[in-house]
mmCIF file of C-alpha atoms and ligand atoms in Angstrom:
data_model
loop_
_atom_site.group_PDB
_atom_site.id
_atom_site.type_symbol
_atom_site.label_atom_id
_atom_site.label_comp_id
_atom_site.label_asym_id
_atom_site.label_seq_id
_atom_site.Cartn_x
_atom_site.Cartn_y
_atom_site.Cartn_z
ATOM 1 C CA MET A 1 21.140 2.591 -18.565
ATOM 2 C CA THR A 2 20.722 1.333 -15.249
ATOM 3 C CA ILE A 3 18.008 3.537 -14.221
ATOM 4 C CA ALA A 4 14.929 3.482 -16.745
ATOM 5 C CA ILE A 5 11.606 4.715 -15.041
ATOM 6 C CA GLU A 6 8.307 4.509 -17.242
ATOM 7 C CA VAL A 7 5.594 6.891 -15.684
ATOM 8 C CA HIS A 8 1.590 6.041 -16.774
ATOM 9 C CA LEU A 9 0.244 9.063 -14.892
ATOM 10 C CA ASP A 10 -1.516 10.663 -17.755
ATOM 11 C CA ALA A 11 -4.595 12.197 -18.795
ATOM 12 C CA ASP A 12 -6.465 9.041 -17.795
ATOM 13 C CA THR A 13 -5.490 8.851 -14.352
ATOM 14 C CA ALA A 14 -6.461 12.410 -13.681
ATOM 15 C CA LEU A 15 -10.083 11.435 -15.331
ATOM 16 C CA GLN A 16 -9.845 8.327 -13.247
ATOM 17 C CA MET A 17 -9.291 10.364 -10.018
ATOM 18 C CA ALA A 18 -11.839 12.507 -10.886
ATOM 19 C CA ALA A 19 -14.739 10.027 -11.410
ATOM 20 C CA ASP A 20 -13.380 8.209 -8.291
ATOM 21 C CA VAL A 21 -13.604 11.051 -5.846
ATOM 22 C CA ARG A 22 -16.757 12.516 -7.100
ATOM 23 C CA ALA A 23 -18.665 8.875 -6.909
ATOM 24 C CA GLY A 24 -17.045 8.826 -3.465
ATOM 25 C CA LEU A 25 -17.904 12.401 -1.992
ATOM 26 C CA LEU A 26 -21.708 11.710 -3.462
ATOM 27 C CA ALA A 27 -21.787 8.020 -1.773
ATOM 28 C CA GLU A 28 -23.766 7.611 1.183
ATOM 29 C CA PRO A 29 -21.645 7.215 3.344
ATOM 30 C CA LYS A 30 -18.880 9.518 1.716
ATOM 31 C CA GLU A 31 -15.765 7.607 1.128
ATOM 32 C CA LEU A 32 -12.146 8.234 -0.468
ATOM 33 C CA ALA A 33 -9.649 5.560 -2.018
ATOM 34 C CA PRO A 34 -6.544 5.216 0.076
ATOM 35 C CA LYS A 35 -4.391 5.793 -3.095
ATOM 36 C CA TYR A 36 -5.074 9.471 -3.133
ATOM 37 C CA PHE A 37 -2.944 9.889 0.326
ATOM 38 C CA TYR A 38 0.301 9.084 -1.364
ATOM 39 C CA ASP A 39 1.429 12.776 -2.761
ATOM 40 C CA GLU A 40 4.920 13.650 -2.283
ATOM 41 C CA ARG A 41 4.046 14.620 1.398
ATOM 42 C CA GLY A 42 1.752 11.939 2.072
ATOM 43 C CA SER A 43 4.654 9.347 1.294
ATOM 44 C CA GLN A 44 7.050 11.536 3.747
ATOM 45 C CA LEU A 45 4.241 10.863 6.492
ATOM 46 C CA PHE A 46 3.948 7.524 5.563
ATOM 47 C CA GLU A 47 7.926 7.049 6.495
ATOM 48 C CA ARG A 48 7.124 8.825 9.717
ATOM 49 C CA ILE A 49 4.332 6.666 10.468
ATOM 50 C CA THR A 50 6.916 3.187 10.209
ATOM 51 C CA GLU A 51 9.438 4.904 12.549
ATOM 52 C CA LEU A 52 6.495 5.514 15.493
ATOM 53 C CA GLU A 53 6.535 3.364 18.430
ATOM 54 C CA GLU A 54 2.870 2.334 18.258
ATOM 55 C CA TYR A 55 3.099 1.527 14.578
ATOM 56 C CA TYR A 56 4.676 -2.300 15.034
ATOM 57 C CA PRO A 57 3.980 -3.996 11.225
ATOM 58 C CA THR A 58 7.201 -2.138 9.406
ATOM 59 C CA ARG A 59 9.429 -3.276 12.512
ATOM 60 C CA ALA A 60 7.577 -6.687 12.267
ATOM 61 C CA GLU A 61 7.992 -7.147 8.837
ATOM 62 C CA ARG A 62 11.792 -5.855 8.602
ATOM 63 C CA SER A 63 12.779 -8.376 11.325
ATOM 64 C CA ILE A 64 10.997 -11.204 9.356
ATOM 65 C CA LEU A 65 12.898 -10.402 6.216
ATOM 66 C CA ALA A 66 16.372 -9.494 7.939
ATOM 67 C CA GLY A 67 16.063 -13.124 9.357
ATOM 68 C CA ARG A 68 14.977 -14.987 6.583
ATOM 69 C CA SER A 69 15.574 -13.031 3.567
ATOM 70 C CA ALA A 70 18.155 -16.055 2.432
ATOM 71 C CA GLU A 71 15.273 -18.467 2.992
ATOM 72 C CA ILE A 72 12.643 -16.885 0.971
ATOM 73 C CA VAL A 73 14.908 -16.209 -2.079
ATOM 74 C CA SER A 74 15.808 -19.663 -2.736
ATOM 75 C CA ALA A 75 12.349 -20.895 -1.598
ATOM 76 C CA ALA A 76 11.065 -18.486 -4.408
ATOM 77 C CA GLY A 77 13.618 -20.478 -6.996
ATOM 78 C CA ALA A 78 16.304 -17.894 -6.868
ATOM 79 C CA PRO A 79 14.861 -15.084 -9.225
ATOM 80 C CA ARG A 80 16.689 -12.853 -11.421
ATOM 81 C CA THR A 81 14.371 -9.827 -11.376
ATOM 82 C CA LEU A 82 12.711 -8.464 -7.912
ATOM 83 C CA VAL A 83 9.446 -6.712 -8.610
ATOM 84 C CA GLU A 84 8.336 -4.467 -6.059
ATOM 85 C CA LEU A 85 4.166 -3.644 -5.513
ATOM 86 C CA GLY A 86 3.639 -0.182 -3.787
ATOM 87 C CA SER A 87 7.484 0.013 -3.050
ATOM 88 C CA GLY A 88 7.664 3.513 -1.209
ATOM 89 C CA SER A 89 11.094 4.163 -0.127
ATOM 90 C CA ALA A 90 11.951 0.403 -0.192
ATOM 91 C CA SER A 91 13.777 0.375 2.909
ATOM 92 C CA LYS A 92 12.743 -3.438 3.789
ATOM 93 C CA THR A 93 13.286 -4.562 0.255
ATOM 94 C CA ARG A 94 17.429 -4.022 0.983
ATOM 95 C CA HIS A 95 17.194 -7.447 2.738
ATOM 96 C CA LEU A 96 15.901 -8.962 -0.267
ATOM 97 C CA LEU A 97 17.731 -7.428 -2.787
ATOM 98 C CA SER A 98 20.660 -8.301 -0.666
ATOM 99 C CA ALA A 99 20.167 -11.813 -0.484
ATOM 100 C CA MET A 100 19.609 -12.276 -4.149
ATOM 101 C CA ARG A 101 22.735 -10.494 -4.777
ATOM 102 C CA ASP A 102 24.518 -13.185 -2.068
ATOM 103 C CA ALA A 103 22.969 -15.714 -4.290
ATOM 104 C CA GLY A 104 24.529 -14.634 -7.321
ATOM 105 C CA CYS A 105 20.834 -14.249 -8.756
ATOM 106 C CA LEU A 106 20.321 -10.161 -8.742
ATOM 107 C CA ARG A 107 19.764 -8.345 -12.214
ATOM 108 C CA THR A 108 16.557 -6.231 -12.001
ATOM 109 C CA TYR A 109 14.497 -4.538 -9.538
ATOM 110 C CA VAL A 110 11.330 -3.410 -10.615
ATOM 111 C CA PRO A 111 9.577 -0.662 -8.537
ATOM 112 C CA VAL A 112 5.952 -0.393 -9.406
ATOM 113 C CA ASP A 113 4.520 2.758 -6.893
ATOM 114 C CA ILE A 114 1.913 5.717 -8.028
ATOM 115 C CA SER A 115 4.058 8.258 -5.964
ATOM 116 C CA GLU A 116 6.324 9.751 -8.505
ATOM 117 C CA GLU A 117 9.178 11.262 -5.925
ATOM 118 C CA ILE A 118 9.558 8.898 -4.155
ATOM 119 C CA THR A 119 10.149 6.147 -6.763
ATOM 120 C CA TYR A 120 12.677 8.105 -8.454
ATOM 121 C CA GLU A 121 14.645 8.816 -4.962
ATOM 122 C CA THR A 122 14.601 4.724 -4.451
ATOM 123 C CA ALA A 123 15.778 4.050 -7.877
ATOM 124 C CA GLU A 124 18.636 6.215 -7.442
ATOM 125 C CA SER A 125 19.758 5.388 -3.861
ATOM 126 C CA LEU A 126 19.217 1.416 -5.070
ATOM 127 C CA VAL A 127 21.657 1.506 -7.931
ATOM 128 C CA GLY A 128 24.381 3.025 -5.906
ATOM 129 C CA GLU A 129 23.934 0.546 -3.369
ATOM 130 C CA TYR A 130 23.810 -2.339 -5.953
ATOM 131 C CA PRO A 131 26.307 -1.764 -8.480
ATOM 132 C CA GLY A 132 25.229 -3.290 -11.466
ATOM 133 C CA LEU A 133 21.459 -3.630 -10.917
ATOM 134 C CA ALA A 134 19.035 -2.471 -13.579
ATOM 135 C CA VAL A 135 16.131 -0.572 -12.255
ATOM 136 C CA ARG A 136 12.973 -0.726 -14.201
ATOM 137 C CA GLY A 137 10.449 1.206 -12.379
ATOM 138 C CA LEU A 138 6.933 1.596 -13.367
ATOM 139 C CA VAL A 139 5.165 5.116 -11.896
ATOM 140 C CA CYS A 140 1.263 3.976 -12.358
ATOM 141 C CA ASP A 141 -1.754 2.633 -10.175
ATOM 142 C CA PHE A 142 -1.076 -0.896 -9.758
ATOM 143 C CA GLU A 143 -4.822 -1.704 -10.038
ATOM 144 C CA HIS A 144 -5.283 -0.294 -13.789
ATOM 145 C CA HIS A 145 -1.474 -0.760 -15.122
ATOM 146 C CA LEU A 146 -0.500 -4.476 -13.699
ATOM 147 C CA GLU A 147 -0.167 -5.731 -17.213
ATOM 148 C CA ARG A 148 3.047 -3.519 -17.911
ATOM 149 C CA ILE A 149 5.185 -4.773 -15.445
ATOM 150 C CA PRO A 150 8.068 -6.602 -17.677
ATOM 151 C CA ASP A 151 8.266 -10.388 -18.272
ATOM 152 C CA GLY A 152 10.860 -12.137 -16.683
ATOM 153 C CA ALA A 153 12.633 -15.232 -18.207
ATOM 154 C CA HIS A 154 14.333 -16.431 -15.180
ATOM 155 C CA GLY A 155 11.540 -16.311 -12.657
ATOM 156 C CA ARG A 156 10.017 -13.172 -11.074
ATOM 157 C CA LEU A 157 9.807 -12.543 -7.250
ATOM 158 C CA ILE A 158 6.792 -9.873 -7.108
ATOM 159 C CA ALA A 159 7.070 -8.503 -3.577
ATOM 160 C CA PHE A 160 4.089 -6.342 -1.901
ATOM 161 C CA LEU A 161 4.905 -5.488 1.341
ATOM 162 C CA GLY A 162 3.825 -3.583 3.968
ATOM 163 C CA GLY A 163 0.263 -4.739 4.057
ATOM 164 C CA THR A 164 -0.768 -3.031 1.580
ATOM 165 C CA VAL A 165 -3.146 -5.688 0.458
ATOM 166 C CA GLY A 166 -5.329 -4.725 3.148
ATOM 167 C CA ASN A 167 -6.196 -1.412 2.022
ATOM 168 C CA LEU A 168 -7.908 -2.683 -1.029
ATOM 169 C CA TYR A 169 -11.559 -3.778 -0.547
ATOM 170 C CA PRO A 170 -12.459 -7.485 -0.874
ATOM 171 C CA ALA A 171 -13.726 -7.316 -3.544
ATOM 172 C CA ASP A 172 -10.573 -5.406 -5.607
ATOM 173 C CA ARG A 173 -8.482 -7.509 -3.452
ATOM 174 C CA ARG A 174 -9.897 -10.110 -5.218
ATOM 175 C CA ALA A 175 -9.715 -8.749 -9.174
ATOM 176 C CA PHE A 176 -6.300 -7.961 -8.053
ATOM 177 C CA LEU A 177 -4.867 -11.060 -7.087
ATOM 178 C CA ALA A 178 -6.908 -12.866 -10.019
ATOM 179 C CA ARG A 179 -5.044 -10.803 -12.093
ATOM 180 C CA LEU A 180 -1.638 -10.854 -10.941
ATOM 181 C CA ALA A 181 -2.025 -14.710 -10.993
ATOM 182 C CA ALA A 182 -3.173 -14.746 -14.388
ATOM 183 C CA LEU A 183 0.100 -12.812 -15.093
ATOM 184 C CA MET A 184 2.490 -15.210 -13.343
ATOM 185 C CA GLY A 185 4.442 -17.705 -14.968
ATOM 186 C CA PRO A 186 4.929 -20.855 -13.480
ATOM 187 C CA GLY A 187 8.536 -19.807 -12.004
ATOM 188 C CA ASP A 188 7.027 -16.676 -10.167
ATOM 189 C CA ARG A 189 6.195 -16.459 -6.994
ATOM 190 C CA LEU A 190 4.381 -13.971 -4.788
ATOM 191 C CA LEU A 191 5.691 -12.229 -1.472
ATOM 192 C CA LEU A 192 2.838 -10.909 0.464
ATOM 193 C CA GLY A 193 2.964 -9.008 3.686
ATOM 194 C CA THR A 194 0.076 -8.987 5.583
ATOM 195 C CA ASP A 195 -0.942 -7.798 9.357
ATOM 196 C CA LEU A 196 -2.230 -10.250 11.324
ATOM 197 C CA VAL A 197 -5.421 -10.055 13.544
ATOM 198 C CA LYS A 198 -4.659 -8.786 17.209
ATOM 199 C CA ASP A 199 -5.785 -6.849 20.313
ATOM 200 C CA SER A 200 -8.005 -4.143 19.453
ATOM 201 C CA ALA A 201 -6.295 -1.872 21.547
ATOM 202 C CA ARG A 202 -2.649 -2.680 19.950
ATOM 203 C CA LEU A 203 -4.320 -2.109 16.640
ATOM 204 C CA GLU A 204 -6.222 1.470 17.433
ATOM 205 C CA ALA A 205 -3.246 2.683 18.894
ATOM 206 C CA ALA A 206 -1.025 1.854 15.270
ATOM 207 C CA TYR A 207 -3.310 3.609 13.462
ATOM 208 C CA ASP A 208 -3.807 7.074 16.156
ATOM 209 C CA ASP A 209 -0.787 7.291 17.439
ATOM 210 C CA SER A 210 0.238 10.242 20.268
ATOM 211 C CA GLU A 211 2.123 12.080 18.040
ATOM 212 C CA GLY A 212 -0.853 12.864 15.997
ATOM 213 C CA VAL A 213 1.274 11.794 12.730
ATOM 214 C CA THR A 214 -1.166 9.360 11.708
ATOM 215 C CA ALA A 215 -3.988 12.315 11.985
ATOM 216 C CA GLU A 216 -1.776 14.347 10.018
ATOM 217 C CA PHE A 217 -1.201 11.713 7.232
ATOM 218 C CA ASN A 218 -5.204 11.024 7.009
ATOM 219 C CA LYS A 219 -6.229 14.519 6.752
ATOM 220 C CA ASN A 220 -3.231 15.234 3.699
ATOM 221 C CA VAL A 221 -5.954 13.391 1.358
ATOM 222 C CA LEU A 222 -8.109 16.646 1.671
ATOM 223 C CA GLU A 223 -4.856 18.467 0.661
ATOM 224 C CA VAL A 224 -4.801 16.637 -2.046
ATOM 225 C CA LEU A 225 -8.119 17.334 -3.315
ATOM 226 C CA ASN A 226 -8.014 20.905 -2.779
ATOM 227 C CA ARG A 227 -4.658 20.682 -4.807
ATOM 228 C CA GLU A 228 -5.778 18.273 -7.588
ATOM 229 C CA LEU A 229 -9.536 19.174 -7.762
ATOM 230 C CA GLY A 230 -9.672 22.518 -6.898
ATOM 231 C CA GLY A 231 -11.038 22.076 -3.404
ATOM 232 C CA ASP A 232 -11.568 24.169 -0.258
ATOM 233 C CA PHE A 233 -11.817 21.650 2.625
ATOM 234 C CA ASP A 234 -10.541 23.389 5.667
ATOM 235 C CA LEU A 235 -8.324 20.694 7.089
ATOM 236 C CA ASP A 236 -8.841 22.004 11.057
ATOM 237 C CA GLY A 237 -12.807 21.238 9.923
ATOM 238 C CA PHE A 238 -12.112 17.377 10.445
ATOM 239 C CA GLU A 239 -10.702 14.974 12.909
ATOM 240 C CA HIS A 240 -9.136 11.633 12.697
ATOM 241 C CA VAL A 241 -10.977 8.471 13.358
ATOM 242 C CA ALA A 242 -9.682 4.681 13.584
ATOM 243 C CA ARG A 243 -11.449 1.884 14.737
ATOM 244 C CA PHE A 244 -10.969 -1.759 14.723
ATOM 245 C CA ASP A 245 -14.202 -3.711 13.103
ATOM 246 C CA ALA A 246 -13.901 -6.864 14.774
ATOM 247 C CA ASP A 247 -16.378 -8.390 12.357
ATOM 248 C CA GLU A 248 -14.669 -7.551 9.119
ATOM 249 C CA ALA A 249 -11.206 -7.564 10.946
ATOM 250 C CA ARG A 250 -10.201 -4.592 9.727
ATOM 251 C CA MET A 251 -9.191 -1.023 10.622
ATOM 252 C CA ASP A 252 -11.449 1.340 9.379
ATOM 253 C CA ILE A 253 -9.841 4.929 9.076
ATOM 254 C CA ARG A 254 -12.160 7.754 8.249
ATOM 255 C CA LEU A 255 -12.546 12.057 8.689
ATOM 256 C CA ARG A 256 -15.071 13.174 10.822
ATOM 257 C CA SER A 257 -16.547 16.423 10.206
ATOM 258 C CA LEU A 258 -16.332 18.748 13.561
ATOM 259 C CA ALA A 259 -19.528 21.044 12.074
ATOM 260 C CA GLU A 260 -22.152 21.099 9.435
ATOM 261 C CA GLN A 261 -20.168 22.757 6.589
ATOM 262 C CA THR A 262 -20.315 22.799 2.960
ATOM 263 C CA VAL A 263 -17.088 22.060 0.457
ATOM 264 C CA ARG A 264 -16.707 23.658 -3.201
ATOM 265 C CA LEU A 265 -14.223 21.772 -5.720
ATOM 266 C CA ASP A 266 -13.983 23.781 -8.631
ATOM 267 C CA GLY A 267 -12.160 20.849 -10.648
ATOM 268 C CA LEU A 268 -15.678 18.659 -10.235
ATOM 269 C CA ASP A 269 -18.267 21.433 -10.216
ATOM 270 C CA LEU A 270 -19.283 19.853 -7.244
ATOM 271 C CA THR A 271 -20.387 21.145 -3.943
ATOM 272 C CA VAL A 272 -20.925 18.810 -1.052
ATOM 273 C CA GLY A 273 -22.694 19.273 2.476
ATOM 274 C CA PHE A 274 -21.043 17.574 5.314
ATOM 275 C CA ALA A 275 -23.162 17.346 8.703
ATOM 276 C CA ALA A 276 -21.700 17.843 12.046
ATOM 277 C CA GLY A 277 -20.198 14.357 13.157
ATOM 278 C CA GLU A 278 -20.740 13.030 9.483
ATOM 279 C CA GLU A 279 -17.977 10.428 8.948
ATOM 280 C CA MET A 280 -16.230 9.962 5.521
ATOM 281 C CA ARG A 281 -14.431 6.496 5.445
ATOM 282 C CA THR A 282 -10.710 7.125 3.868
ATOM 283 C CA GLU A 283 -8.777 3.857 4.116
ATOM 284 C CA ILE A 284 -9.497 0.510 5.296
ATOM 285 C CA SER A 285 -6.475 -1.938 6.820
ATOM 286 C CA SER A 286 -7.059 -5.490 6.768
ATOM 287 C CA LYS A 287 -5.954 -7.861 9.437
ATOM 288 C CA PHE A 288 -5.550 -11.763 8.485
ATOM 289 C CA THR A 289 -5.053 -14.873 10.111
ATOM 290 C CA ARG A 290 -3.207 -17.878 7.864
ATOM 291 C CA GLU A 291 -6.793 -20.020 7.289
ATOM 292 C CA ARG A 292 -7.780 -16.588 5.860
ATOM 293 C CA LEU A 293 -5.122 -15.789 3.676
ATOM 294 C CA GLU A 294 -4.889 -19.247 2.603
ATOM 295 C CA ALA A 295 -8.285 -18.729 1.447
ATOM 296 C CA VAL A 296 -8.066 -15.308 -0.211
ATOM 297 C CA TYR A 297 -5.086 -16.924 -2.168
ATOM 298 C CA GLU A 298 -7.395 -20.079 -3.499
ATOM 299 C CA GLU A 299 -10.536 -17.679 -4.807
ATOM 300 C CA ALA A 300 -7.637 -15.888 -6.666
ATOM 301 C CA GLY A 301 -6.130 -18.668 -8.666
ATOM 302 C CA MET A 302 -2.809 -18.930 -6.059
ATOM 303 C CA ALA A 303 -1.939 -21.679 -3.788
ATOM 304 C CA MET A 304 0.609 -20.622 -0.175
ATOM 305 C CA ASP A 305 3.838 -21.664 -0.886
ATOM 306 C CA GLY A 306 5.471 -20.282 2.604
ATOM 307 C CA TRP A 307 4.599 -18.721 5.958
ATOM 308 C CA PHE A 308 7.302 -16.668 7.765
ATOM 309 C CA THR A 309 6.152 -14.906 11.063
ATOM 310 C CA ASP A 310 7.817 -12.474 13.331
ATOM 311 C CA GLU A 311 8.571 -14.182 16.958
ATOM 312 C CA PRO A 312 5.272 -12.476 18.453
ATOM 313 C CA GLY A 313 3.182 -13.641 15.479
ATOM 314 C CA ASP A 314 2.027 -9.939 14.752
ATOM 315 C CA TYR A 315 2.822 -10.247 10.877
ATOM 316 C CA ALA A 316 3.391 -12.715 8.331
ATOM 317 C CA LEU A 317 4.761 -12.952 5.245
ATOM 318 C CA SER A 318 3.603 -15.569 2.716
ATOM 319 C CA LEU A 319 4.844 -17.150 -0.501
ATOM 320 C CA ALA A 320 2.416 -17.760 -2.954
ATOM 321 C CA ARG A 321 2.510 -19.193 -6.611
ATOM 322 C CA PRO A 322 0.173 -19.487 -9.319
ATOM 323 C CA SER A 323 -2.415 -22.769 -8.838
HETATM 324 N N1 LIG B 401 6.153 -1.036 0.586
HETATM 325 C C1 LIG B 401 6.273 0.099 1.484
HETATM 326 C C2 LIG B 401 5.452 1.279 1.667
HETATM 327 C C3 LIG B 401 4.232 1.167 1.851
HETATM 328 S S1 LIG B 401 2.685 2.652 2.022
HETATM 329 C C4 LIG B 401 6.399 -0.525 3.167
HETATM 330 O O1 LIG B 401 6.111 -1.585 3.165
HETATM 331 O O2 LIG B 401 7.097 0.487 3.799
HETATM 332 C C5 LIG B 401 1.709 2.143 0.666
HETATM 333 C C6 LIG B 401 2.691 2.076 -1.049
HETATM 334 O O3 LIG B 401 2.015 1.803 -1.702
HETATM 335 C C7 LIG B 401 3.169 4.212 -1.093
HETATM 336 O O4 LIG B 401 4.302 3.745 -1.450
HETATM 337 C C8 LIG B 401 1.934 4.196 -2.117
HETATM 338 O O5 LIG B 401 2.562 5.348 -3.272
HETATM 339 C C9 LIG B 401 1.453 2.970 -3.431
HETATM 340 N N2 LIG B 401 0.500 2.874 -3.585
HETATM 341 C C10 LIG B 401 -0.527 2.612 -2.772
HETATM 342 N N3 LIG B 401 -1.796 2.449 -3.844
HETATM 343 C C11 LIG B 401 -1.420 2.159 -4.796
HETATM 344 C C12 LIG B 401 -1.638 2.408 -6.207
HETATM 345 N N4 LIG B 401 -2.958 1.919 -6.575
HETATM 346 N N5 LIG B 401 -0.658 1.740 -7.388
HETATM 347 C C13 LIG B 401 0.736 1.905 -6.947
HETATM 348 N N6 LIG B 401 0.960 2.445 -5.885
HETATM 349 C C14 LIG B 401 0.315 2.321 -5.100
HETATM 350 C C1 LIG B 402 0.197 1.251 3.485
HETATM 351 N N1 LIG B 402 -0.353 0.763 4.714
HETATM 352 C C2 LIG B 402 -0.590 -0.604 4.547
HETATM 353 C C3 LIG B 402 -0.583 1.437 5.946
HETATM 354 C C4 LIG B 402 -1.756 0.451 6.972
HETATM 355 O O1 LIG B 402 -0.961 0.200 7.911
HETATM 356 O O2 LIG B 402 -2.634 0.060 6.489
HETATM 357 C C5 LIG B 402 -0.940 2.832 5.797
HETATM 358 C C6 LIG B 402 -1.208 3.416 6.843
HETATM 359 N N2 LIG B 402 -2.640 3.799 7.105
HETATM 360 C C7 LIG B 402 -2.273 4.332 8.514
HETATM 361 N N3 LIG B 402 -1.194 4.310 9.056
HETATM 362 C C8 LIG B 402 -0.720 3.381 8.017
#
């Protein structure tokens, strides 16, 4: 079989979501985890974000992959398996897959994503585009199910693109990368996409676009809570807020309550109040420098092995090995 997809979104995942959301809504200030953005509509909205003029990271990463995938694949030791964490539509991944095919090493692609629909669609398109490719997908939460990633006897390239690592809080990121390092064999390499620190006006425009797509993406998390947890959030009762926090070097994305209001979530048997102007954080998006990333790798038990940026220096892909 060329496509095999394991789904690990089970009763435990639903319980985990319920527990996370309850804790986040009862916290001070309130907070939701960004992984809950990505239902089918959330994935589609993210795809629209990647096409926006203001949202440069996707274009920047694509330009690096378009120019340097052959070099990356060779530096990674011509691996037979490409594992991709948070694969989504894998639109930029084609450059890596094509470079692996051209190097004669491509055998298996392992997309790992929490969003079921987009993972099936991506797997189907890719087997059509790369004859002979085996796709072994995992629909799961990569923060909980990393150990389910299949072993690769001939080395794996583990790609984590798009800057999604920046959506993890520092403590979660540390734990996640340390677990990943522990799973990597000496022949495995991580290819990590990270957005770089830059002018705050450009960053804020990238996360608050003029067409309002990012605002819609942000508010979609309330739709997810309404559907999955029997909530009655009124999406018009909240506005999108995106600020660059220079001290933490990260975008801080929130929903601000436009009025005093009460929200009921039957699935949690919970009623929460929002004050007028109260903000609930829905996402962070950390921005890096090379030095900071080297330190991030070191504390996770990895070492940087390669550094590739786009022409203006907006975005970086780095290779890392377990140390
Ligand atoms: N790699 C793509 C998509 C980035 S969007 C790109 O660069 O354009 C982030 C992706 O990560 C989404 O597809 C989302 O569903 C997935 N994702 C977010 N949190 C996740 C988690 N905890 N476990 C698995 N997938 C996750
Ligand atoms: C997926 N992730 C890297 C995006 C980012 O840039 O942090 C998600 C996003 N949020 C708002 N716009 C894009």
